[in-house]
Amino acid sequence: MGGTDSKLNFRKAVVQLTTKTQPVEAGDDAFWDQFWADTVTNISDVFALIPAAEIRALREESPSNLATLCYKAVEKLVSAAETGCTAPKEQQIVLNSVRLLTRVLPYIFEDADWRGFFWSTLPGQTPEEESLPLAQSLLNALADLLFCPDFSVVAAKKQQASEKPDDPQNIDSCEFIWEAGVGFATSPPHSAQLDTNRTELLKLLLTCFSETMYLPPVSDAHSIPNQWITYLCSPENRHALPLFTSLINVVCAYDPVGYGMPYNHLLFNDTREPLVEVASQILVVTLDHTQSGPNAPSSVDTLDESGEHGMADNLFVNYLSRIHREEDFRFVLKGLTRLLNNPLIQTYLPGSTKKIAFHQELLVLFWKMCDHNKKFLFFVLKSSDVLDVLVPILYHLNDARADQSRVGLMHIGVFILLLLSGERNFGVRLNKPYSVRVPMDIPVFTGTHADFLVIVFHKIITSGHQRLQPLYDCLLTIIVNVSPYLKSLSMVSANKLLHLLEAFSTPWFLFSNPSNHHLVFFILEVFNNIIQYQFDGNSNLVYTIIRKRNVFHQLANLPVEPHAITQALTRRGKKAAPAPTGEALEQPMMEGALPPVDAEPGTLKASLAATPGVASMTETSKVMPGEGVEGATGGAEGGETPADSPVKDPETAGQTEKPQPPPPGVSDTESSVESQQLAAAAAKEASSIQPPITPTEVATPAEESVARAPQRTASVSSSVTTTTTSNEWRATPEWVQSWKQKLPLQTIMRLLQVLVPQVEKICIDKGLTDESEILKFLQHGTLVGLLPVPHPILIRKYQANSGTTLWFRTYMWGVIYLRNLEPPIWYDTDVKLFEIQRV
């Protein structure tokens, strides 16, 4: 009953404050103390007892009372930070002040006129006194309280009764880092109460940083740095180093499984997980804050040592970039991979292991680590540990491909793989055999991690959500980047690549959009790289190319006449439906796998900025033959120099050889159920596949809020209008000819010219009908001296720009918004950076 009465008293104080028409004096302590007395004991009560409508009414009708409430709450925190808060009553006052500010701040930020309020000077200061904005007082107090003995850290030594407790203003906070790890060897004893107090303080800190949410998703609005983050990460904050170290160590040392006792998460309350989650959110937000202007460099590695560009002023980024010890890298990587792989843990007792849900924050944190510390990136890639990052990413990509509320997760996963694929070691590591058997709805296969990657990407393209179409270029770019290093693709993944080429090279698909042909160029580049540099071990792919050679001949003979273009487009809506038998009958799925499903109706999701086009996200570098890749075919050194990308000036090839008859036992007309389904799926998607959006084309909220139907069929018959341009576009013979003559078919046509007669001959001579014999022949074959000059390898490396920076910021804050619904810190406030929609 006492708890009910205390909540009633708190509610009465709120009503009094919101209904008073006259300003309440700041000196009326009896009135103001009602808000931080021990009347409420948790943050949910504060949110329930102070409705949003009353905060807005207070802001509009009694602004002076709202201002005084904020001043008094900050004053309580400053006082506690100066004197320490060891007594339970003092700690309750601090926590209630923190909860009150966490509740009120979003409503300060949603009103543009109020945003500068915390950065104005305190009233009543004389001109001689140093003017300190309220925001700085608040941030200083929070930083002090995060290292306050007996409140957020364990006291260094037990005080004698006669001794005074540690003075918070004089302690060396580097001795009170929360967890062992980077730069700190001592693991302090865990305390549930300390973890809870830290979590509440960090939630308020995150709320302070959230002013970014109330700015529109245009670059100009984000050209001025967020003052809150700037100050906390500046030398003005004396706790910057221990705070950064505490955050990263707490995240990377966390083990949700613990000693592995089944169902322990149901028996004991884990106070560490909420702390780890908010710590990871603070880290990704502060590490994102690196630009002093729209044209500032995006990575610490581009900075000179003097740090005069403004980025080095962010001490969090600075400290992250300076981590260099191998044991620190090992600690961080082991911690991140342990947490990323947590959802994949399989046990015999269903639900017996704790599963974390903040994998999106962990992926962004991994991204920031690689982006700001190239030594860490190279450490990740120098061993097979990178595969412990790859497997959970592919798991999440496959699992989320049909869920429109997880489109952002798909993007961050693909962007990380694009970043990794720009490094040679990543491609080399993919040759390790794949033995992890995580239940996934993909065909059972025996092969390498490269096969795993190709099979998952094939699934995303053929059975993913419509809104993933802008990622197709990225997915294929990743395969292109790693292809020169893939020593042996399995038959399953070789078939997947050929099926993609089949779907993307149909005339109606190529003619329906001005950028669809780029996908064909990417896949042909994959084949060329493997044939030129890894021919010896890839008999499965060579066999599949021979078996499906008609696809290449039809592509070389693609019609360019106006009537043929029109005819192809009118046919595109009349493609054959998929065969009634399912793909599962042809290729068994992994045991225990469940098909991906869309989100439950009503699920909240945050809109995203436009996906940057792959051309704007990458820069192309050439690796000449012999630079780390053993050329499996004996072409002369040097030679032709193809252009940087298929978009600009792809390698030319003019071969138009007529299709040759299929050899016995290698029927080119055999069409598996899978390829029929692929063609049908591609037919369904092709009419609405959109060209990559450049970073300057930011989708409007209206465009974003229209949820695309999961299965859009070809609704246009003869029209060739693209879905993203206002002016009608039509394929013309000149346009088709302009890129058709540049199709890089020389190497493949030469391979077919040499091998098809040989395969036909042994099939006839030996009466072969078994593909294993043909594969054995191809394994021992060679094309040394018969292929064109090996082309330089083109690697498209990720390159940050203003479009990707804005995309990440929008995505990251959308994740933070949706992960903080208990209590709902920003729910139902007027955020501008993204739109919250229901599935």
PDB file of N, CA, C and O in Angstrom, residues 119-179:
ATOM      1  N   TRP A 119      22.317  24.307 -23.815  1.00  0.00           N
ATOM      2  CA  TRP A 119      23.611  24.915 -24.130  1.00  0.00           C
ATOM      3  C   TRP A 119      23.633  26.403 -23.808  1.00  0.00           C
ATOM      4  O   TRP A 119      24.611  27.095 -24.090  1.00  0.00           O
ATOM      5  N   SER A 120      22.546  26.882 -23.212  1.00  0.00           N
ATOM      6  CA  SER A 120      22.527  28.277 -22.742  1.00  0.00           C
ATOM      7  C   SER A 120      23.170  28.315 -21.357  1.00  0.00           C
ATOM      8  O   SER A 120      23.326  27.286 -20.696  1.00  0.00           O
ATOM      9  N   THR A 121      23.529  29.515 -20.891  1.00  0.00           N
ATOM     10  CA  THR A 121      24.237  29.611 -19.611  1.00  0.00           C
ATOM     11  C   THR A 121      23.257  29.557 -18.449  1.00  0.00           C
ATOM     12  O   THR A 121      22.071  29.863 -18.585  1.00  0.00           O
ATOM     13  N   LEU A 122      23.761  29.173 -17.307  1.00  0.00           N
ATOM     14  CA  LEU A 122      22.927  29.084 -16.107  1.00  0.00           C
ATOM     15  C   LEU A 122      22.459  30.463 -15.678  1.00  0.00           C
ATOM     16  O   LEU A 122      23.229  31.431 -15.741  1.00  0.00           O
ATOM     17  N   PRO A 123      21.223  30.576 -15.231  1.00  0.00           N
ATOM     18  CA  PRO A 123      20.738  31.888 -14.796  1.00  0.00           C
ATOM     19  C   PRO A 123      21.375  32.284 -13.461  1.00  0.00           C
ATOM     20  O   PRO A 123      21.808  31.433 -12.687  1.00  0.00           O
ATOM     21  N   GLY A 124      21.455  33.597 -13.238  1.00  0.00           N
ATOM     22  CA  GLY A 124      21.936  34.064 -11.952  1.00  0.00           C
ATOM     23  C   GLY A 124      23.438  34.130 -11.833  1.00  0.00           C
ATOM     24  O   GLY A 124      23.962  34.409 -10.753  1.00  0.00           O
ATOM     25  N   GLN A 125      24.163  33.839 -12.950  1.00  0.00           N
ATOM     26  CA  GLN A 125      25.622  33.919 -12.862  1.00  0.00           C
ATOM     27  C   GLN A 125      26.078  35.357 -13.042  1.00  0.00           C
ATOM     28  O   GLN A 125      25.555  36.080 -13.895  1.00  0.00           O
ATOM     29  N   THR A 126      27.052  35.726 -12.280  1.00  0.00           N
ATOM     30  CA  THR A 126      27.618  37.071 -12.448  1.00  0.00           C
ATOM     31  C   THR A 126      28.578  37.038 -13.623  1.00  0.00           C
ATOM     32  O   THR A 126      29.106  35.975 -13.974  1.00  0.00           O
ATOM     33  N   PRO A 127      28.839  38.197 -14.234  1.00  0.00           N
ATOM     34  CA  PRO A 127      29.750  38.223 -15.393  1.00  0.00           C
ATOM     35  C   PRO A 127      31.134  37.686 -15.057  1.00  0.00           C
ATOM     36  O   PRO A 127      31.830  37.161 -15.920  1.00  0.00           O
ATOM     37  N   GLU A 128      31.548  37.807 -13.780  1.00  0.00           N
ATOM     38  CA  GLU A 128      32.884  37.335 -13.412  1.00  0.00           C
ATOM     39  C   GLU A 128      32.959  35.801 -13.401  1.00  0.00           C
ATOM     40  O   GLU A 128      34.017  35.211 -13.614  1.00  0.00           O
ATOM     41  N   GLU A 129      31.828  35.172 -13.114  1.00  0.00           N
ATOM     42  CA  GLU A 129      31.820  33.707 -13.049  1.00  0.00           C
ATOM     43  C   GLU A 129      31.932  33.115 -14.445  1.00  0.00           C
ATOM     44  O   GLU A 129      31.416  33.660 -15.414  1.00  0.00           O
ATOM     45  N   GLU A 130      32.620  31.970 -14.503  1.00  0.00           N
ATOM     46  CA  GLU A 130      32.746  31.312 -15.803  1.00  0.00           C
ATOM     47  C   GLU A 130      31.390  30.762 -16.221  1.00  0.00           C
ATOM     48  O   GLU A 130      30.693  30.142 -15.437  1.00  0.00           O
ATOM     49  N   SER A 131      31.053  31.029 -17.459  1.00  0.00           N
ATOM     50  CA  SER A 131      29.753  30.587 -17.950  1.00  0.00           C
ATOM     51  C   SER A 131      29.850  29.137 -18.410  1.00  0.00           C
ATOM     52  O   SER A 131      30.588  28.816 -19.331  1.00  0.00           O
ATOM     53  N   LEU A 132      29.104  28.255 -17.742  1.00  0.00           N
ATOM     54  CA  LEU A 132      29.137  26.829 -18.082  1.00  0.00           C
ATOM     55  C   LEU A 132      27.740  26.388 -18.487  1.00  0.00           C
ATOM     56  O   LEU A 132      26.814  26.423 -17.680  1.00  0.00           O
ATOM     57  N   PRO A 133      27.542  25.991 -19.748  1.00  0.00           N
ATOM     58  CA  PRO A 133      26.206  25.554 -20.172  1.00  0.00           C
ATOM     59  C   PRO A 133      25.709  24.386 -19.342  1.00  0.00           C
ATOM     60  O   PRO A 133      26.490  23.580 -18.834  1.00  0.00           O
ATOM     61  N   LEU A 134      24.400  24.279 -19.240  1.00  0.00           N
ATOM     62  CA  LEU A 134      23.766  23.215 -18.455  1.00  0.00           C
ATOM     63  C   LEU A 134      24.165  21.834 -18.983  1.00  0.00           C
ATOM     64  O   LEU A 134      24.372  20.895 -18.210  1.00  0.00           O
ATOM     65  N   ALA A 135      24.279  21.708 -20.316  1.00  0.00           N
ATOM     66  CA  ALA A 135      24.632  20.416 -20.917  1.00  0.00           C
ATOM     67  C   ALA A 135      26.006  19.954 -20.433  1.00  0.00           C
ATOM     68  O   ALA A 135      26.204  18.770 -20.120  1.00  0.00           O
ATOM     69  N   GLN A 136      26.952  20.872 -20.370  1.00  0.00           N
ATOM     70  CA  GLN A 136      28.296  20.503 -19.920  1.00  0.00           C
ATOM     71  C   GLN A 136      28.286  20.090 -18.443  1.00  0.00           C
ATOM     72  O   GLN A 136      28.945  19.118 -18.056  1.00  0.00           O
ATOM     73  N   SER A 137      27.515  20.824 -17.634  1.00  0.00           N
ATOM     74  CA  SER A 137      27.388  20.442 -16.225  1.00  0.00           C
ATOM     75  C   SER A 137      26.804  19.040 -16.100  1.00  0.00           C
ATOM     76  O   SER A 137      27.264  18.224 -15.293  1.00  0.00           O
ATOM     77  N   LEU A 138      25.792  18.746 -16.925  1.00  0.00           N
ATOM     78  CA  LEU A 138      25.148  17.430 -16.888  1.00  0.00           C
ATOM     79  C   LEU A 138      26.118  16.332 -17.321  1.00  0.00           C
ATOM     80  O   LEU A 138      26.245  15.294 -16.651  1.00  0.00           O
ATOM     81  N   LEU A 139      26.832  16.556 -18.436  1.00  0.00           N
ATOM     82  CA  LEU A 139      27.756  15.534 -18.938  1.00  0.00           C
ATOM     83  C   LEU A 139      28.922  15.312 -17.971  1.00  0.00           C
ATOM     84  O   LEU A 139      29.345  14.170 -17.757  1.00  0.00           O
ATOM     85  N   ASN A 140      29.435  16.393 -17.397  1.00  0.00           N
ATOM     86  CA  ASN A 140      30.514  16.248 -16.401  1.00  0.00           C
ATOM     87  C   ASN A 140      30.040  15.420 -15.210  1.00  0.00           C
ATOM     88  O   ASN A 140      30.746  14.536 -14.720  1.00  0.00           O
ATOM     89  N   ALA A 141      28.818  15.732 -14.741  1.00  0.00           N
ATOM     90  CA  ALA A 141      28.273  15.014 -13.582  1.00  0.00           C
ATOM     91  C   ALA A 141      28.072  13.533 -13.905  1.00  0.00           C
ATOM     92  O   ALA A 141      28.409  12.653 -13.098  1.00  0.00           O
ATOM     93  N   LEU A 142      27.532  13.231 -15.108  1.00  0.00           N
ATOM     94  CA  LEU A 142      27.313  11.833 -15.488  1.00  0.00           C
ATOM     95  C   LEU A 142      28.635  11.075 -15.579  1.00  0.00           C
ATOM     96  O   LEU A 142      28.742   9.928 -15.131  1.00  0.00           O
ATOM     97  N   ALA A 143      29.656  11.720 -16.172  1.00  0.00           N
ATOM     98  CA  ALA A 143      30.961  11.070 -16.292  1.00  0.00           C
ATOM     99  C   ALA A 143      31.538  10.781 -14.906  1.00  0.00           C
ATOM    100  O   ALA A 143      32.079   9.697 -14.652  1.00  0.00           O
ATOM    101  N   ASP A 144      31.406  11.753 -13.987  1.00  0.00           N
ATOM    102  CA  ASP A 144      31.888  11.536 -12.614  1.00  0.00           C
ATOM    103  C   ASP A 144      31.125  10.404 -11.927  1.00  0.00           C
ATOM    104  O   ASP A 144      31.709   9.552 -11.252  1.00  0.00           O
ATOM    105  N   LEU A 145      29.812  10.410 -12.119  1.00  0.00           N
ATOM    106  CA  LEU A 145      28.982   9.400 -11.445  1.00  0.00           C
ATOM    107  C   LEU A 145      29.234   7.995 -11.985  1.00  0.00           C
ATOM    108  O   LEU A 145      29.024   7.007 -11.277  1.00  0.00           O
ATOM    109  N   LEU A 146      29.694   7.894 -13.247  1.00  0.00           N
ATOM    110  CA  LEU A 146      30.005   6.574 -13.811  1.00  0.00           C
ATOM    111  C   LEU A 146      31.244   5.952 -13.161  1.00  0.00           C
ATOM    112  O   LEU A 146      31.511   4.764 -13.341  1.00  0.00           O
ATOM    113  N   PHE A 147      31.990   6.761 -12.424  1.00  0.00           N
ATOM    114  CA  PHE A 147      33.155   6.252 -11.689  1.00  0.00           C
ATOM    115  C   PHE A 147      33.079   6.681 -10.227  1.00  0.00           C
ATOM    116  O   PHE A 147      34.075   7.049  -9.619  1.00  0.00           O
ATOM    117  N   CYS A 148      31.877   6.632  -9.679  1.00  0.00           N
ATOM    118  CA  CYS A 148      31.642   7.044  -8.298  1.00  0.00           C
ATOM    119  C   CYS A 148      31.714   5.817  -7.381  1.00  0.00           C
ATOM    120  O   CYS A 148      30.908   4.888  -7.525  1.00  0.00           O
ATOM    121  N   PRO A 149      32.680   5.766  -6.446  1.00  0.00           N
ATOM    122  CA  PRO A 149      32.810   4.596  -5.561  1.00  0.00           C
ATOM    123  C   PRO A 149      31.514   4.294  -4.812  1.00  0.00           C
ATOM    124  O   PRO A 149      30.813   5.198  -4.357  1.00  0.00           O
ATOM    125  N   ASP A 150      31.191   3.012  -4.759  1.00  0.00           N
ATOM    126  CA  ASP A 150      30.007   2.483  -4.074  1.00  0.00           C
ATOM    127  C   ASP A 150      28.688   2.823  -4.761  1.00  0.00           C
ATOM    128  O   ASP A 150      27.627   2.446  -4.272  1.00  0.00           O
ATOM    129  N   PHE A 151      28.775   3.518  -5.898  1.00  0.00           N
ATOM    130  CA  PHE A 151      27.548   3.784  -6.669  1.00  0.00           C
ATOM    131  C   PHE A 151      27.636   3.105  -8.039  1.00  0.00           C
ATOM    132  O   PHE A 151      26.715   2.414  -8.462  1.00  0.00           O
ATOM    133  N   SER A 152      28.760   3.301  -8.730  1.00  0.00           N
ATOM    134  CA  SER A 152      28.917   2.652 -10.044  1.00  0.00           C
ATOM    135  C   SER A 152      30.213   1.854 -10.146  1.00  0.00           C
ATOM    136  O   SER A 152      30.405   1.130 -11.115  1.00  0.00           O
ATOM    137  N   VAL A 153      31.121   2.019  -9.191  1.00  0.00           N
ATOM    138  CA  VAL A 153      32.341   1.203  -9.156  1.00  0.00           C
ATOM    139  C   VAL A 153      32.590   0.748  -7.715  1.00  0.00           C
ATOM    140  O   VAL A 153      32.116   1.378  -6.766  1.00  0.00           O
ATOM    141  N   VAL A 154      33.337  -0.337  -7.596  1.00  0.00           N
ATOM    142  CA  VAL A 154      33.672  -0.849  -6.269  1.00  0.00           C
ATOM    143  C   VAL A 154      34.737   0.059  -5.656  1.00  0.00           C
ATOM    144  O   VAL A 154      35.718   0.416  -6.320  1.00  0.00           O
ATOM    145  N   ALA A 155      34.535   0.460  -4.419  1.00  0.00           N
ATOM    146  CA  ALA A 155      35.512   1.320  -3.748  1.00  0.00           C
ATOM    147  C   ALA A 155      36.862   0.618  -3.683  1.00  0.00           C
ATOM    148  O   ALA A 155      36.938  -0.608  -3.520  1.00  0.00           O
ATOM    149  N   ALA A 156      37.932   1.419  -3.817  1.00  0.00           N
ATOM    150  CA  ALA A 156      39.284   0.844  -3.882  1.00  0.00           C
ATOM    151  C   ALA A 156      39.612   0.051  -2.630  1.00  0.00           C
ATOM    152  O   ALA A 156      40.194  -1.014  -2.685  1.00  0.00           O
ATOM    153  N   LYS A 157      39.250   0.576  -1.461  1.00  0.00           N
ATOM    154  CA  LYS A 157      39.510  -0.146  -0.212  1.00  0.00           C
ATOM    155  C   LYS A 157      38.424   0.215   0.774  1.00  0.00           C
ATOM    156  O   LYS A 157      37.825   1.301   0.703  1.00  0.00           O
ATOM    157  N   LYS A 158      38.147  -0.669   1.662  1.00  0.00           N
ATOM    158  CA  LYS A 158      37.117  -0.404   2.664  1.00  0.00           C
ATOM    159  C   LYS A 158      37.593   0.709   3.604  1.00  0.00           C
ATOM    160  O   LYS A 158      38.721   0.677   4.097  1.00  0.00           O
ATOM    161  N   GLN A 159      36.741   1.691   3.785  1.00  0.00           N
ATOM    162  CA  GLN A 159      37.112   2.828   4.623  1.00  0.00           C
ATOM    163  C   GLN A 159      36.938   2.482   6.104  1.00  0.00           C
ATOM    164  O   GLN A 159      36.010   1.774   6.482  1.00  0.00           O
ATOM    165  N   GLN A 160      37.854   2.987   6.913  1.00  0.00           N
ATOM    166  CA  GLN A 160      37.662   2.913   8.363  1.00  0.00           C
ATOM    167  C   GLN A 160      36.505   3.832   8.733  1.00  0.00           C
ATOM    168  O   GLN A 160      36.216   4.792   8.032  1.00  0.00           O
ATOM    169  N   ALA A 161      35.870   3.546   9.828  1.00  0.00           N
ATOM    170  CA  ALA A 161      34.717   4.354  10.238  1.00  0.00           C
ATOM    171  C   ALA A 161      35.075   5.818  10.370  1.00  0.00           C
ATOM    172  O   ALA A 161      34.273   6.695  10.085  1.00  0.00           O
ATOM    173  N   SER A 162      36.332   6.081  10.785  1.00  0.00           N
ATOM    174  CA  SER A 162      36.735   7.469  11.008  1.00  0.00           C
ATOM    175  C   SER A 162      37.177   8.167   9.728  1.00  0.00           C
ATOM    176  O   SER A 162      37.235   9.391   9.667  1.00  0.00           O
ATOM    177  N   GLU A 163      37.483   7.368   8.654  1.00  0.00           N
ATOM    178  CA  GLU A 163      37.989   7.972   7.416  1.00  0.00           C
ATOM    179  C   GLU A 163      36.842   8.470   6.548  1.00  0.00           C
ATOM    180  O   GLU A 163      35.751   7.922   6.540  1.00  0.00           O
ATOM    181  N   LYS A 164      37.182   9.517   5.804  1.00  0.00           N
ATOM    182  CA  LYS A 164      36.200  10.032   4.842  1.00  0.00           C
ATOM    183  C   LYS A 164      36.232   9.156   3.592  1.00  0.00           C
ATOM    184  O   LYS A 164      37.281   8.646   3.215  1.00  0.00           O
ATOM    185  N   PRO A 165      35.087   8.974   2.937  1.00  0.00           N
ATOM    186  CA  PRO A 165      35.104   8.188   1.686  1.00  0.00           C
ATOM    187  C   PRO A 165      35.915   8.908   0.606  1.00  0.00           C
ATOM    188  O   PRO A 165      36.200  10.093   0.729  1.00  0.00           O
ATOM    189  N   ASP A 166      36.262   8.141  -0.467  1.00  0.00           N
ATOM    190  CA  ASP A 166      37.029   8.726  -1.573  1.00  0.00           C
ATOM    191  C   ASP A 166      36.320   9.952  -2.119  1.00  0.00           C
ATOM    192  O   ASP A 166      35.102   9.948  -2.329  1.00  0.00           O
ATOM    193  N   ASP A 167      37.098  10.981  -2.391  1.00  0.00           N
ATOM    194  CA  ASP A 167      36.555  12.187  -3.008  1.00  0.00           C
ATOM    195  C   ASP A 167      36.402  11.920  -4.502  1.00  0.00           C
ATOM    196  O   ASP A 167      37.402  11.700  -5.200  1.00  0.00           O
ATOM    197  N   PRO A 168      35.162  11.923  -5.037  1.00  0.00           N
ATOM    198  CA  PRO A 168      34.963  11.602  -6.464  1.00  0.00           C
ATOM    199  C   PRO A 168      35.755  12.524  -7.383  1.00  0.00           C
ATOM    200  O   PRO A 168      36.098  12.140  -8.499  1.00  0.00           O
ATOM    201  N   GLN A 169      36.030  13.743  -6.925  1.00  0.00           N
ATOM    202  CA  GLN A 169      36.720  14.694  -7.792  1.00  0.00           C
ATOM    203  C   GLN A 169      38.223  14.429  -7.867  1.00  0.00           C
ATOM    204  O   GLN A 169      38.902  14.950  -8.753  1.00  0.00           O
ATOM    205  N   ASN A 170      38.744  13.641  -6.948  1.00  0.00           N
ATOM    206  CA  ASN A 170      40.192  13.426  -6.913  1.00  0.00           C
ATOM    207  C   ASN A 170      40.619  12.008  -7.254  1.00  0.00           C
ATOM    208  O   ASN A 170      41.809  11.735  -7.368  1.00  0.00           O
ATOM    209  N   ILE A 171      39.676  11.093  -7.417  1.00  0.00           N
ATOM    210  CA  ILE A 171      40.071   9.704  -7.705  1.00  0.00           C
ATOM    211  C   ILE A 171      40.601   9.592  -9.137  1.00  0.00           C
ATOM    212  O   ILE A 171      40.218  10.357 -10.024  1.00  0.00           O
ATOM    213  N   ASP A 172      41.496   8.635  -9.342  1.00  0.00           N
ATOM    214  CA  ASP A 172      42.007   8.337 -10.685  1.00  0.00           C
ATOM    215  C   ASP A 172      41.096   7.266 -11.281  1.00  0.00           C
ATOM    216  O   ASP A 172      41.187   6.089 -10.939  1.00  0.00           O
ATOM    217  N   SER A 173      40.217   7.703 -12.183  1.00  0.00           N
ATOM    218  CA  SER A 173      39.205   6.765 -12.695  1.00  0.00           C
ATOM    219  C   SER A 173      39.813   5.638 -13.523  1.00  0.00           C
ATOM    220  O   SER A 173      39.163   4.622 -13.751  1.00  0.00           O
ATOM    221  N   CYS A 174      41.074   5.800 -13.969  1.00  0.00           N
ATOM    222  CA  CYS A 174      41.707   4.715 -14.730  1.00  0.00           C
ATOM    223  C   CYS A 174      41.932   3.482 -13.854  1.00  0.00           C
ATOM    224  O   CYS A 174      42.162   2.382 -14.368  1.00  0.00           O
ATOM    225  N   GLU A 175      41.878   3.665 -12.527  1.00  0.00           N
ATOM    226  CA  GLU A 175      42.004   2.526 -11.624  1.00  0.00           C
ATOM    227  C   GLU A 175      40.654   1.845 -11.370  1.00  0.00           C
ATOM    228  O   GLU A 175      40.592   0.828 -10.686  1.00  0.00           O
ATOM    229  N   PHE A 176      39.581   2.442 -11.925  1.00  0.00           N
ATOM    230  CA  PHE A 176      38.235   1.925 -11.656  1.00  0.00           C
ATOM    231  C   PHE A 176      37.534   1.464 -12.939  1.00  0.00           C
ATOM    232  O   PHE A 176      36.314   1.480 -13.015  1.00  0.00           O
ATOM    233  N   ILE A 177      38.335   1.086 -13.954  1.00  0.00           N
ATOM    234  CA  ILE A 177      37.743   0.579 -15.206  1.00  0.00           C
ATOM    235  C   ILE A 177      36.888  -0.649 -14.876  1.00  0.00           C
ATOM    236  O   ILE A 177      37.254  -1.471 -14.034  1.00  0.00           O
ATOM    237  N   TRP A 178      35.734  -0.757 -15.534  1.00  0.00           N
ATOM    238  CA  TRP A 178      34.699  -1.705 -15.111  1.00  0.00           C
ATOM    239  C   TRP A 178      35.049  -3.164 -15.331  1.00  0.00           C
ATOM    240  O   TRP A 178      34.478  -4.047 -14.685  1.00  0.00           O
ATOM    241  N   GLU A 179      35.915  -3.439 -16.313  1.00  0.00           N
ATOM    242  CA  GLU A 179      36.159  -4.840 -16.672  1.00  0.00           C
ATOM    243  C   GLU A 179      37.567  -4.979 -17.238  1.00  0.00           C
ATOM    244  O   GLU A 179      38.094  -4.051 -17.856  1.00  0.00           O
TER     245      GLU A 179
END
